[in-house]
Coordinates of C-alpha atoms in Angstrom, one line a residue:
M763 CA 0.0 0.0 0.0
T764 CA 2.7 2.4 1.0
R765 CA 4.8 1.4 -2.1
N766 CA 1.8 2.0 -4.4
F767 CA 1.2 5.4 -2.7
L768 CA 4.8 6.5 -3.1
W769 CA 4.8 5.3 -6.7
S770 CA 1.6 7.4 -7.4
I771 CA 3.2 10.4 -5.8
L772 CA 6.4 9.9 -7.9
R773 CA 4.3 9.4 -11.1
F774 CA 2.4 12.6 -10.4
F775 CA 5.5 14.6 -10.1
M776 CA 7.0 13.0 -13.2
W777 CA 3.9 14.0 -15.2
L778 CA 4.0 17.4 -13.6
L779 CA 7.7 17.8 -14.6
V780 CA 6.9 16.6 -18.2
G781 CA 3.9 19.0 -18.3
L782 CA 6.1 21.9 -17.1
L783 CA 8.8 21.1 -19.7
F784 CA 6.1 21.0 -22.5
F785 CA 4.7 24.3 -21.2
L786 CA 8.2 25.9 -21.2
L787 CA 8.9 24.6 -24.6
G788 CA 5.6 25.8 -25.9
F789 CA 6.1 29.2 -24.3
W790 CA 9.6 29.5 -25.8
V791 CA 8.2 28.6 -29.3
Y792 CA 5.3 31.1 -28.8
F793 CA 7.7 33.8 -27.5
H794 CA 10.1 33.2 -30.4
F795 CA 7.4 33.6 -33.1
A796 CA 5.5 36.4 -31.2
T797 CA 8.6 38.5 -30.9
K798 CA 9.9 37.9 -34.4
L799 CA 9.5 41.1 -36.4
E800 CA 8.3 40.6 -39.9
E801 CA 10.9 42.0 -42.2
P802 CA 9.9 44.0 -45.3
I803 CA 10.9 42.6 -48.7
I804 CA 13.3 44.9 -50.5
D805 CA 15.2 44.5 -53.7
S806 CA 18.7 45.9 -53.3
S807 CA 20.3 43.8 -56.1
R808 CA 20.3 46.7 -58.5
F809 CA 22.7 48.6 -56.2
E810 CA 25.1 45.8 -55.9
N811 CA 26.8 46.6 -59.2
F812 CA 27.9 50.0 -57.7
D813 CA 30.8 50.4 -55.4
R814 CA 31.4 52.8 -52.7
I815 CA 34.2 55.1 -53.8
E816 CA 36.6 56.2 -51.1
L817 CA 38.2 59.6 -52.0
N818 CA 40.1 59.7 -48.7
D819 CA 39.6 58.3 -45.2
S820 CA 36.8 60.8 -44.5
T821 CA 35.1 61.2 -47.9
F822 CA 32.9 58.5 -49.5
V823 CA 30.7 58.5 -52.6
F824 CA 28.0 56.1 -53.7
K825 CA 26.1 56.9 -56.9
E826 CA 24.6 60.4 -56.3
S827 CA 25.0 60.3 -52.5
F828 CA 28.0 61.1 -50.5
L829 CA 29.4 61.4 -46.9
R830 CA 32.3 63.7 -45.9
K831 CA 33.8 65.0 -42.7
N832 CA 34.3 68.7 -42.5
S833 CA 37.2 70.5 -40.9
H834 CA 35.1 71.1 -37.7
G835 CA 34.6 67.3 -37.1
I836 CA 31.0 67.1 -38.3
W837 CA 30.0 64.5 -40.9
E838 CA 27.9 65.8 -43.7
M839 CA 25.7 63.3 -45.7
Y840 CA 23.7 63.8 -48.8
L841 CA 21.1 61.1 -49.7
K842 CA 18.8 60.8 -52.7
G843 CA 16.3 58.3 -54.0
N844 CA 13.4 56.1 -52.9
A845 CA 13.2 54.5 -49.4
V846 CA 15.4 51.6 -50.3
E847 CA 18.0 53.6 -52.2
I848 CA 18.2 56.2 -49.3
G849 CA 18.6 53.4 -46.8
Y850 CA 21.1 51.5 -48.9
S851 CA 23.2 54.6 -49.5
H852 CA 23.0 55.6 -45.9
G853 CA 24.2 52.2 -44.8
I854 CA 27.1 51.7 -47.3
L855 CA 28.4 55.2 -46.9
S856 CA 28.4 55.2 -43.1
K857 CA 28.9 51.5 -42.3
E858 CA 32.0 52.1 -40.2
L859 CA 30.4 54.9 -38.3
M860 CA 27.2 52.8 -37.8
Q861 CA 29.3 50.0 -36.3
F862 CA 31.1 52.4 -34.0
Q863 CA 27.8 53.9 -33.0
E864 CA 26.3 50.6 -32.1
K865 CA 29.3 49.5 -30.2
A866 CA 29.2 52.8 -28.2
F867 CA 25.5 52.4 -27.5
V868 CA 25.8 48.7 -26.4
S869 CA 28.9 49.5 -24.3
Q870 CA 27.0 52.3 -22.5
I871 CA 24.0 50.0 -21.8
Q872 CA 26.4 47.4 -20.4
K873 CA 28.0 50.1 -18.2
M874 CA 24.7 51.2 -16.9
I875 CA 23.5 47.6 -16.4
P876 CA 26.7 45.6 -15.5
N877 CA 24.9 42.5 -14.5
P878 CA 24.9 40.2 -17.6
E879 CA 22.0 38.1 -16.4
Y880 CA 19.8 41.1 -15.8
L881 CA 20.9 42.5 -19.1
K882 CA 19.8 39.3 -20.8
F883 CA 16.5 39.4 -18.9
L884 CA 16.0 43.0 -20.2
K885 CA 16.7 41.9 -23.7
Y886 CA 13.7 39.5 -23.6
V887 CA 11.5 42.1 -21.9
T888 CA 12.4 44.6 -24.6
A889 CA 11.7 42.0 -27.3
W890 CA 8.3 41.4 -25.8
M891 CA 7.5 45.1 -25.5
N892 CA 8.6 45.7 -29.1
R893 CA 6.9 42.6 -30.6
D894 CA 4.4 44.7 -32.6
L895 CA 6.8 47.6 -33.4
D896 CA 6.8 47.0 -37.1
E897 CA 3.0 47.3 -37.3
Y898 CA 3.3 51.0 -36.2
I899 CA 6.0 52.0 -38.6
A900 CA 5.0 52.9 -42.2
I901 CA 6.4 50.4 -44.8
E902 CA 8.4 53.3 -46.4
Y903 CA 10.5 53.6 -43.2
Q904 CA 10.6 49.9 -42.6
Q905 CA 12.2 49.5 -46.1
E906 CA 14.7 52.3 -45.4
I907 CA 15.7 50.8 -42.1
K908 CA 16.0 47.3 -43.6
A909 CA 18.3 48.7 -46.3
V910 CA 20.4 50.5 -43.7
S911 CA 20.6 47.3 -41.6
L912 CA 22.3 45.4 -44.5
F913 CA 25.5 47.1 -43.3
A914 CA 25.1 46.6 -39.6
D915 CA 27.8 44.7 -37.6
S916 CA 27.0 41.0 -37.1
Q917 CA 29.0 40.9 -33.9
F918 CA 25.9 42.2 -32.1
S919 CA 23.7 39.4 -33.4
F920 CA 23.3 38.2 -29.8
I921 CA 20.9 41.1 -29.4
G922 CA 18.9 40.3 -32.5
N923 CA 19.4 40.2 -36.3
N924 CA 20.5 43.3 -38.1
Y925 CA 17.0 44.5 -39.0
E926 CA 15.5 43.8 -35.5
R927 CA 18.3 45.7 -33.8
Q928 CA 18.1 48.8 -36.1
L929 CA 14.3 48.9 -35.7
N930 CA 14.5 48.5 -32.0
Y931 CA 17.2 51.2 -31.7
H932 CA 14.6 53.7 -33.0
A933 CA 12.5 52.8 -30.0
A934 CA 15.5 53.1 -27.6
H935 CA 15.2 56.9 -27.9
D936 CA 11.7 56.6 -26.4
I937 CA 12.7 54.2 -23.7
G938 CA 15.5 56.7 -22.8
H939 CA 12.9 59.4 -22.5
A940 CA 10.8 57.2 -20.2
M941 CA 13.8 56.7 -17.9
Q942 CA 14.4 60.4 -17.2
N943 CA 15.7 59.6 -13.7
L944 CA 18.8 58.3 -15.4
N945 CA 19.4 61.8 -16.7
L946 CA 19.6 60.7 -20.3
V947 CA 17.3 63.5 -21.6
A948 CA 16.9 67.1 -20.7
C949 CA 16.4 69.2 -23.8
T950 CA 15.6 72.9 -24.2
A951 CA 14.0 74.8 -27.1
F952 CA 12.8 78.4 -27.6
S953 CA 11.7 80.8 -30.4
V954 CA 10.8 84.4 -31.2
W955 CA 9.2 86.1 -34.2
D956 CA 7.8 89.5 -35.2
S957 CA 8.9 92.3 -32.9
L958 CA 11.1 90.0 -30.7
S959 CA 13.2 89.0 -33.8
A960 CA 15.8 91.3 -35.1
D961 CA 14.5 90.9 -38.7
S962 CA 11.0 89.9 -37.6
T963 CA 11.3 86.4 -39.1
L964 CA 11.0 83.2 -37.0
L965 CA 14.1 82.2 -35.0
I966 CA 14.5 78.9 -33.1
G967 CA 17.1 77.7 -30.7
R968 CA 17.5 74.1 -29.6
N969 CA 19.8 72.0 -27.3
F970 CA 19.5 68.3 -27.8
D971 CA 20.7 66.9 -24.4
F972 CA 20.5 63.2 -25.1
Y973 CA 23.5 61.6 -23.3
V974 CA 24.5 57.9 -23.7
G975 CA 28.3 58.3 -23.3
D976 CA 31.0 60.3 -25.0
D977 CA 31.6 57.9 -27.8
F978 CA 28.0 58.0 -28.9
A979 CA 28.3 61.7 -29.4
K980 CA 31.6 61.6 -31.3
N981 CA 30.3 61.2 -34.8
K982 CA 27.4 63.6 -35.4
I983 CA 25.9 63.6 -38.8
I984 CA 23.9 66.3 -40.6
M985 CA 21.9 64.5 -43.3
F986 CA 20.5 66.3 -46.3
V987 CA 17.8 64.0 -47.7
E988 CA 16.1 64.2 -51.1
P989 CA 13.4 61.5 -51.1
D990 CA 11.3 60.7 -54.1
Q991 CA 8.2 61.4 -52.1
G992 CA 7.5 64.4 -49.9
Y993 CA 9.8 67.3 -49.2
Q994 CA 13.6 67.6 -49.1
F995 CA 14.8 67.9 -45.5
V996 CA 17.8 68.1 -43.2
S997 CA 18.2 65.9 -40.1
I998 CA 20.8 66.1 -37.4
A999 CA 21.4 62.7 -35.8
W1000 CA 23.9 59.8 -36.0
A1001 CA 24.8 56.9 -38.3
G1002 CA 22.0 54.4 -38.7
M1003 CA 19.2 56.8 -37.6
S1004 CA 16.4 57.1 -40.1
G1005 CA 14.2 58.9 -37.5
V1006 CA 14.4 62.6 -36.8
V1007 CA 15.2 64.3 -33.5
S1008 CA 16.0 67.7 -35.0
G1009 CA 15.1 68.6 -38.6
M1010 CA 13.7 71.1 -41.1
N1011 CA 12.4 70.8 -44.7
N1012 CA 12.6 72.9 -47.7
Q1013 CA 9.2 74.4 -47.0
G1014 CA 10.6 76.0 -43.8
L1015 CA 8.8 73.5 -41.5
S1016 CA 11.0 72.4 -38.6
V1017 CA 10.5 69.8 -35.8
T1018 CA 12.6 69.1 -32.7
L1019 CA 11.8 66.7 -29.9
N1020 CA 11.6 67.4 -26.2
A1021 CA 10.8 64.6 -23.7
A1022 CA 8.0 64.8 -21.1
K1023 CA 7.6 62.5 -18.1
S1024 CA 6.2 59.1 -19.1
K1025 CA 4.9 56.1 -17.5
I1026 CA 7.1 53.0 -18.2
P1027 CA 5.7 51.7 -21.5
F1028 CA 4.7 48.0 -21.7
S1029 CA 4.2 47.8 -25.4
A1030 CA 5.6 49.6 -28.4
K1031 CA 3.7 52.0 -30.7
T1032 CA 5.3 54.4 -33.2
P1033 CA 8.7 55.8 -32.0
V1034 CA 8.6 59.6 -31.7
S1035 CA 11.6 60.0 -34.0
I1036 CA 9.6 58.2 -36.7
I1037 CA 6.6 60.5 -36.2
A1038 CA 9.0 63.5 -36.4
R1039 CA 10.5 62.0 -39.6
E1040 CA 7.0 61.8 -41.2
I1041 CA 6.2 65.4 -40.1
V1042 CA 9.4 66.8 -41.6
Q1043 CA 9.0 64.8 -44.8
Y1044 CA 5.3 65.5 -45.4
A1045 CA 4.2 68.6 -43.6
S1046 CA 4.5 72.3 -44.6
T1047 CA 2.2 73.9 -42.0
I1048 CA 1.6 73.5 -38.3
E1049 CA -1.9 72.1 -38.9
Q1050 CA -0.4 69.4 -41.2
A1051 CA 2.2 68.5 -38.6
Y1052 CA -0.5 68.3 -36.0
A1053 CA -2.6 66.0 -38.2
I1054 CA 0.3 63.6 -38.7
A1055 CA 1.1 63.6 -35.0
K1056 CA -2.5 63.0 -34.1
S1057 CA -2.8 60.1 -36.6
R1058 CA 0.1 58.2 -34.9
R1059 CA 0.1 56.4 -31.6
S1060 CA 3.2 56.9 -29.4
F1061 CA 4.1 54.9 -26.4
V1062 CA 5.8 57.7 -24.4
A1063 CA 4.9 61.3 -23.7
E1064 CA 6.7 63.8 -26.0
S1065 CA 6.5 67.5 -27.1
F1066 CA 7.1 68.3 -30.7
F1067 CA 8.4 71.9 -31.2
I1068 CA 7.1 72.9 -34.6
G1069 CA 8.4 75.9 -36.5
S1070 CA 6.6 77.1 -39.7
A1071 CA 7.9 79.6 -42.2
N1072 CA 4.5 79.9 -43.7
E1073 CA 3.0 81.1 -40.5
N1074 CA 6.1 82.8 -39.1
Q1075 CA 5.7 81.2 -35.6
T1076 CA 6.1 78.0 -33.6
A1077 CA 3.6 75.8 -31.9
I1078 CA 4.0 72.9 -29.5
I1079 CA 2.4 69.5 -30.1
E1080 CA 2.0 67.8 -26.8
K1081 CA 1.5 64.0 -27.2
T1082 CA 0.8 61.2 -24.8
P1083 CA -0.2 57.6 -25.5
D1084 CA -3.8 58.8 -25.2
T1085 CA -3.9 62.5 -26.2
T1086 CA -2.5 64.9 -28.8
I1087 CA -2.8 68.7 -28.0
L1088 CA -1.8 71.6 -30.2
L1089 CA -0.5 74.6 -28.1
R1090 CA 0.0 77.9 -29.8
A1091 CA 1.4 81.1 -28.3
E1092 CA -1.4 83.3 -27.0
K1093 CA 0.0 86.8 -26.5
E1094 CA 3.8 87.1 -26.8
A1095 CA 5.7 86.4 -30.0
K1096 CA 7.8 83.7 -28.4
Q1097 CA 7.6 80.2 -27.0
I1098 CA 9.8 78.2 -24.6
L1099 CA 9.8 74.4 -24.2
T1100 CA 11.7 72.3 -21.7
N1101 CA 10.5 68.9 -20.5
H1102 CA 6.9 69.4 -19.2
F1103 CA 3.5 70.0 -20.7
Q1104 CA 2.0 73.5 -20.7
S1105 CA -1.5 73.2 -22.2
N1106 CA -4.5 73.4 -19.9
A1107 CA -5.4 69.9 -20.8
L1108 CA -2.2 68.3 -19.6
F1109 CA -0.5 70.8 -17.3
F1110 CA -2.4 69.7 -14.2
E1111 CA -2.1 66.0 -14.9
D1112 CA -0.6 64.1 -11.9
L1113 CA 2.4 62.9 -13.9
N1114 CA 3.2 66.3 -15.2
Q1115 CA 2.9 68.0 -11.8
E1116 CA 5.1 65.3 -10.4
N1117 CA 7.7 66.0 -13.1
L1118 CA 7.6 69.8 -12.3
N1119 CA 8.0 69.2 -8.6
E1120 CA 10.7 66.6 -8.8
N1121 CA 12.8 67.5 -11.8
A1122 CA 14.7 70.5 -13.2
T1123 CA 12.3 71.2 -16.2
G1124 CA 10.4 74.0 -14.4
L1125 CA 13.6 75.7 -13.1
R1126 CA 15.2 75.6 -16.6
F1127 CA 12.0 77.0 -18.1
K1128 CA 12.3 80.0 -15.7
R1129 CA 15.9 80.3 -16.5
V1130 CA 15.2 80.6 -20.3
Q1131 CA 12.4 83.1 -19.5
E1132 CA 14.9 85.2 -17.6
L1133 CA 17.5 85.1 -20.4
M1134 CA 14.8 86.1 -22.9
D1135 CA 13.3 88.9 -20.8
C1136 CA 15.7 91.6 -21.8
N1137 CA 13.8 94.1 -24.1
I1138 CA 16.0 93.4 -27.1
A1139 CA 15.4 91.9 -30.5
F1140 CA 17.1 88.5 -30.9
D1141 CA 19.4 87.4 -33.7
P1142 CA 21.2 84.1 -34.2
D1143 CA 24.3 85.3 -32.2
R1144 CA 22.2 86.1 -29.2
F1145 CA 20.4 82.8 -29.4
V1146 CA 23.7 81.0 -29.4
S1147 CA 24.8 82.9 -26.3
I1148 CA 21.6 81.6 -24.6
L1149 CA 22.3 78.0 -25.7
R1150 CA 25.8 78.2 -24.3
N1151 CA 24.8 79.7 -20.9
P1152 CA 26.0 77.4 -18.1
F1153 CA 24.7 79.5 -15.1
G1154 CA 21.6 79.3 -13.0
R1155 CA 18.9 82.0 -12.4
G1156 CA 20.4 85.4 -11.6
E1157 CA 23.7 84.2 -13.3
Q1158 CA 24.5 82.2 -10.2
S1159 CA 27.3 79.6 -10.5
I1160 CA 25.4 76.4 -9.8
G1161 CA 28.1 74.0 -10.9
I1162 CA 29.1 72.9 -14.4
G1163 CA 26.7 70.3 -15.6
N1164 CA 23.7 71.3 -13.4
E1165 CA 20.4 70.4 -15.1
E1166 CA 18.9 73.8 -14.2
A1167 CA 21.3 75.4 -16.7
V1168 CA 20.5 75.7 -20.4
N1169 CA 24.1 74.4 -21.1
Q1170 CA 24.6 71.3 -19.1
Y1171 CA 27.8 70.2 -20.9
V1172 CA 26.1 67.1 -22.3
A1173 CA 24.6 68.4 -25.6
H1174 CA 24.7 65.9 -28.5
H1175 CA 24.0 68.9 -30.8
S1176 CA 22.8 72.5 -30.6
L1177 CA 21.0 74.4 -33.3
V1178 CA 19.7 77.8 -34.4
L1179 CA 17.1 77.7 -37.1
Q1180 CA 15.7 80.4 -39.5
P1181 CA 12.9 78.6 -41.2
E1182 CA 11.8 81.4 -43.5
K1183 CA 15.4 81.8 -44.8
L1184 CA 15.9 78.0 -44.9
K1185 CA 19.1 78.4 -42.8
L1186 CA 20.5 76.8 -39.8
W1187 CA 23.6 76.9 -37.6
M1188 CA 24.8 73.7 -36.1
S1189 CA 27.3 73.4 -33.2
S1190 CA 30.7 71.8 -33.5
P1191 CA 32.5 70.1 -30.6
P1192 CA 33.0 70.3 -27.8
F1193 CA 29.3 70.4 -26.9
Q1194 CA 27.9 73.8 -28.1
L1195 CA 31.1 75.7 -27.4
G1196 CA 32.7 75.2 -30.9
D1197 CA 31.9 77.2 -34.0
F1198 CA 28.3 77.1 -35.1
I1199 CA 28.5 76.1 -38.8
S1200 CA 26.1 77.7 -41.3
Y1201 CA 24.0 75.7 -43.7
S1202 CA 21.5 77.0 -46.4
L1203 CA 19.0 74.3 -47.4
K1204 CA 18.2 76.3 -50.6
E1205 CA 21.8 76.4 -51.7
I1206 CA 22.6 72.8 -50.8
F1207 CA 19.6 71.2 -52.4
N1208 CA 20.2 73.3 -55.5
N1209 CA 23.8 72.0 -55.6
P1210 CA 24.8 69.4 -53.0
Q1211 CA 28.4 69.7 -54.1
I1212 CA 28.6 73.1 -52.4
L1213 CA 29.1 71.2 -49.2
F1214 CA 32.7 70.5 -50.4
D1215 CA 33.3 74.3 -50.4
E1216 CA 33.8 75.1 -46.7
S1217 CA 34.8 78.7 -47.3
R1218 CA 31.1 79.4 -47.9
A1219 CA 30.0 78.0 -44.6
N1220 CA 33.0 79.5 -42.7
S1221 CA 32.2 83.0 -43.8
Q1222 CA 28.8 82.9 -42.1
M1223 CA 29.5 80.8 -39.0
I1224 CA 29.1 81.9 -35.4
Q1225 CA 32.5 81.9 -33.7
K1226 CA 33.5 79.5 -30.9
D1227 CA 33.1 80.5 -27.3
R1228 CA 36.8 81.2 -26.5
S1229 CA 36.0 82.5 -23.0
Q1230 CA 34.4 79.2 -21.9
L1231 CA 36.9 77.1 -23.9
N1232 CA 39.7 78.7 -22.0
S1233 CA 38.2 78.5 -18.6
T1234 CA 35.0 76.6 -17.8
Y1235 CA 35.6 73.9 -20.3
L1236 CA 39.1 73.2 -18.9
F1237 CA 37.7 73.0 -15.4
F1238 CA 35.0 70.7 -16.6
S1239 CA 37.5 68.4 -18.3
T1240 CA 39.6 68.2 -15.1
F1241 CA 36.5 67.5 -13.1
R1242 CA 35.4 64.7 -15.4
N1243 CA 38.8 63.0 -15.4
L1244 CA 39.1 63.2 -11.6
K1245 CA 35.5 62.1 -11.2
L1246 CA 36.3 58.8 -12.9
E1247 CA 39.4 58.4 -10.7
I1248 CA 37.4 59.0 -7.5
E1249 CA 34.6 56.6 -8.6
R1250 CA 37.2 53.9 -9.1
A1251 CA 38.7 54.7 -5.7
V1252 CA 35.2 54.3 -4.1
Q1253 CA 34.9 50.9 -5.7
S1254 CA 38.3 49.8 -4.6
K1255 CA 38.3 51.7 -1.3
Q1256 CA 41.7 53.2 -2.3
K1257 CA 42.9 56.4 -0.6
L1258 CA 43.9 59.2 -3.0
S1259 CA 46.3 62.1 -2.4
Q1260 CA 44.9 65.2 -0.8
Q1261 CA 46.1 67.2 -3.8
K1262 CA 43.8 65.2 -6.1
I1263 CA 40.9 65.8 -3.7
N1264 CA 41.7 69.5 -3.7
D1265 CA 42.0 69.7 -7.5
F1266 CA 38.6 67.9 -7.8
I1267 CA 36.9 70.5 -5.5
E1268 CA 38.6 73.4 -7.3
A1269 CA 37.4 72.2 -10.7
N1270 CA 33.7 72.3 -9.8
P1271 CA 33.2 73.6 -6.3
N1272 CA 29.5 74.8 -6.7
Y1273 CA 28.2 71.5 -8.1
F1274 CA 26.3 69.3 -5.7
F1275 CA 27.6 66.1 -7.2
T1276 CA 31.2 67.2 -6.4
W1277 CA 30.4 67.0 -2.7
E1278 CA 28.2 64.0 -3.0
L1279 CA 30.9 62.0 -4.7
L1280 CA 33.4 63.1 -2.0
G1281 CA 31.0 61.9 0.6
D1282 CA 30.8 58.5 -1.1
Y1283 CA 34.6 58.5 -1.2
Y1284 CA 35.0 59.2 2.5
Q1285 CA 32.3 56.8 3.4
A1286 CA 34.1 54.0 1.5
L1287 CA 37.1 54.7 3.6
D1288 CA 35.0 54.6 6.8
E1289 CA 35.8 58.3 7.4
F1290 CA 32.3 59.0 8.4
E1291 CA 32.8 62.5 9.9
S1292 CA 34.4 63.7 6.6
A1293 CA 31.6 62.0 4.6
K1294 CA 29.0 63.6 6.7
T1295 CA 30.6 67.0 6.2
A1296 CA 30.7 66.4 2.4
F1297 CA 27.1 65.3 2.2
A1298 CA 26.0 68.4 4.3
R1299 CA 27.9 70.6 1.8
A1300 CA 26.2 68.9 -1.1
L1301 CA 22.8 69.7 0.5
E1302 CA 23.7 73.4 0.6
M1303 CA 24.2 73.4 -3.2
N1304 CA 21.6 73.9 -6.0
I1305 CA 20.2 70.4 -6.4
P1306 CA 17.9 70.5 -9.5
N1307 CA 15.7 67.5 -8.7
Q1308 CA 14.0 65.9 -5.8
F1309 CA 15.3 62.4 -6.5
E1310 CA 19.0 63.6 -6.0
R1311 CA 18.2 65.6 -2.9
E1312 CA 16.4 62.7 -1.2
K1313 CA 19.3 60.4 -2.1
I1314 CA 21.9 62.7 -0.6
E1315 CA 19.7 63.2 2.5
G1316 CA 19.6 59.4 3.0
K1317 CA 23.4 59.2 2.7
F1318 CA 23.8 62.0 5.2
K1319 CA 21.6 60.3 7.8
N1320 CA 23.4 57.0 7.3
C1321 CA 26.8 58.7 7.9
S1322 CA 25.4 60.5 11.0
I1323 CA 24.5 57.1 12.5
E1324 CA 27.8 55.5 11.5
A1325 CA 29.7 58.5 13.0
L1326 CA 28.2 57.9 16.5

């Protein structure tokens, strides 16, 4: 009886195990097919008879398209054709840059998430979230991305095949926006027109503060695109990026992206950079841009800063996964946009109020207001001076890199746009401190070869900020180098010379993080009184968001207990 009972129990668990194995196998098969993105069918065979011509190590030509690096370190690309031809030309011209870009992106993700098992888990979570991504992207852009992906690096196939990775990277921008507490995104945009503009035409300034490591920002590309459908346009981004984060078309319609606070998304819709791409390729008025934005579903909250030469003004399209609002200027001939919603419909939403109370967006908005409230008419030079300003309200020194400042020393690129004149100025490294290079869309699309004549652009460029380059930037470089050294010392509990500590403080004495990191350093050495003093000093500084303040307060309390 007992033996039969035990055998029954054993048989039950055996069948349970077999059932579990079949379930796991079935789930794996379902997961594999459910997350497999359907690739568009493209015919690239007609391009395979053409070779990429390498004129030198920084100038490449393919058919009518080309890529070159100018003397300021900016890559300039001209692309022409249908979706497949544009994508194929983009990929073959920039394949080395694209591979470098992907390596930089993956390395930064691995740095942020050092646990390989957790990273593997997130890979599957992301695959599940993005399982329907292709259904929300127009076939035109799927084909372009597929053609680009032909030249992606197979060494990253552990993440997914080339097409899946390139498609998913367009959604990575949105996921970065949703993770604002990681300080990946904190953009600023502003505009004037009529009496506030020196020549009465629309003027737009924009900092794109999207930071995923220094290497990711090394190879900026300004792309001049002549598609067979829609309008010619310019886009400032990086190799492999078909979406738009900053762009303007030959109708004088511009679009730039600013993140708003989002809930963590659980399923993909249309990436905001793809929505912006559609706007810049197919809209010539604010209403047309709004109609496109409204017709697409996004999976994060985003603001689209739209400039229109036809209407000589800007407007803000505020978009959430559920709502799309058009916000026009009511009284003054200007608009400001940071990282929160301003419309009556969305301003009082809990998530937006939480964002204003906890993050730097409201403080930076007030700072831009202060810089623009000066009873003068603005020109491109004055806009560049605002984009470069590293100070807090009242011109207070709040530490180099503080999120309250317009210039946080993290900008991927910075722009000034004149839509009516079809002109723009783009920053050159470092950050927005180098020369702002002038580009005329009208001249370039009339004759793309004009890009090879740098004397034209140099004669109209806005000069580098020599004052900051010779002072603030040098201090910031010292600060960043010593920061890495101190972070390593915290990990290894290694004591550094007092001279290095003094140099670190001197490089950025008014930045809260300087003192927070020193607190971490002393705490790692069990020097709790010194740590407590450093954390207390950090709390006296301008801390731009509530998350950081609460974190430092917690460290201070812990040190106070340990010091007893």
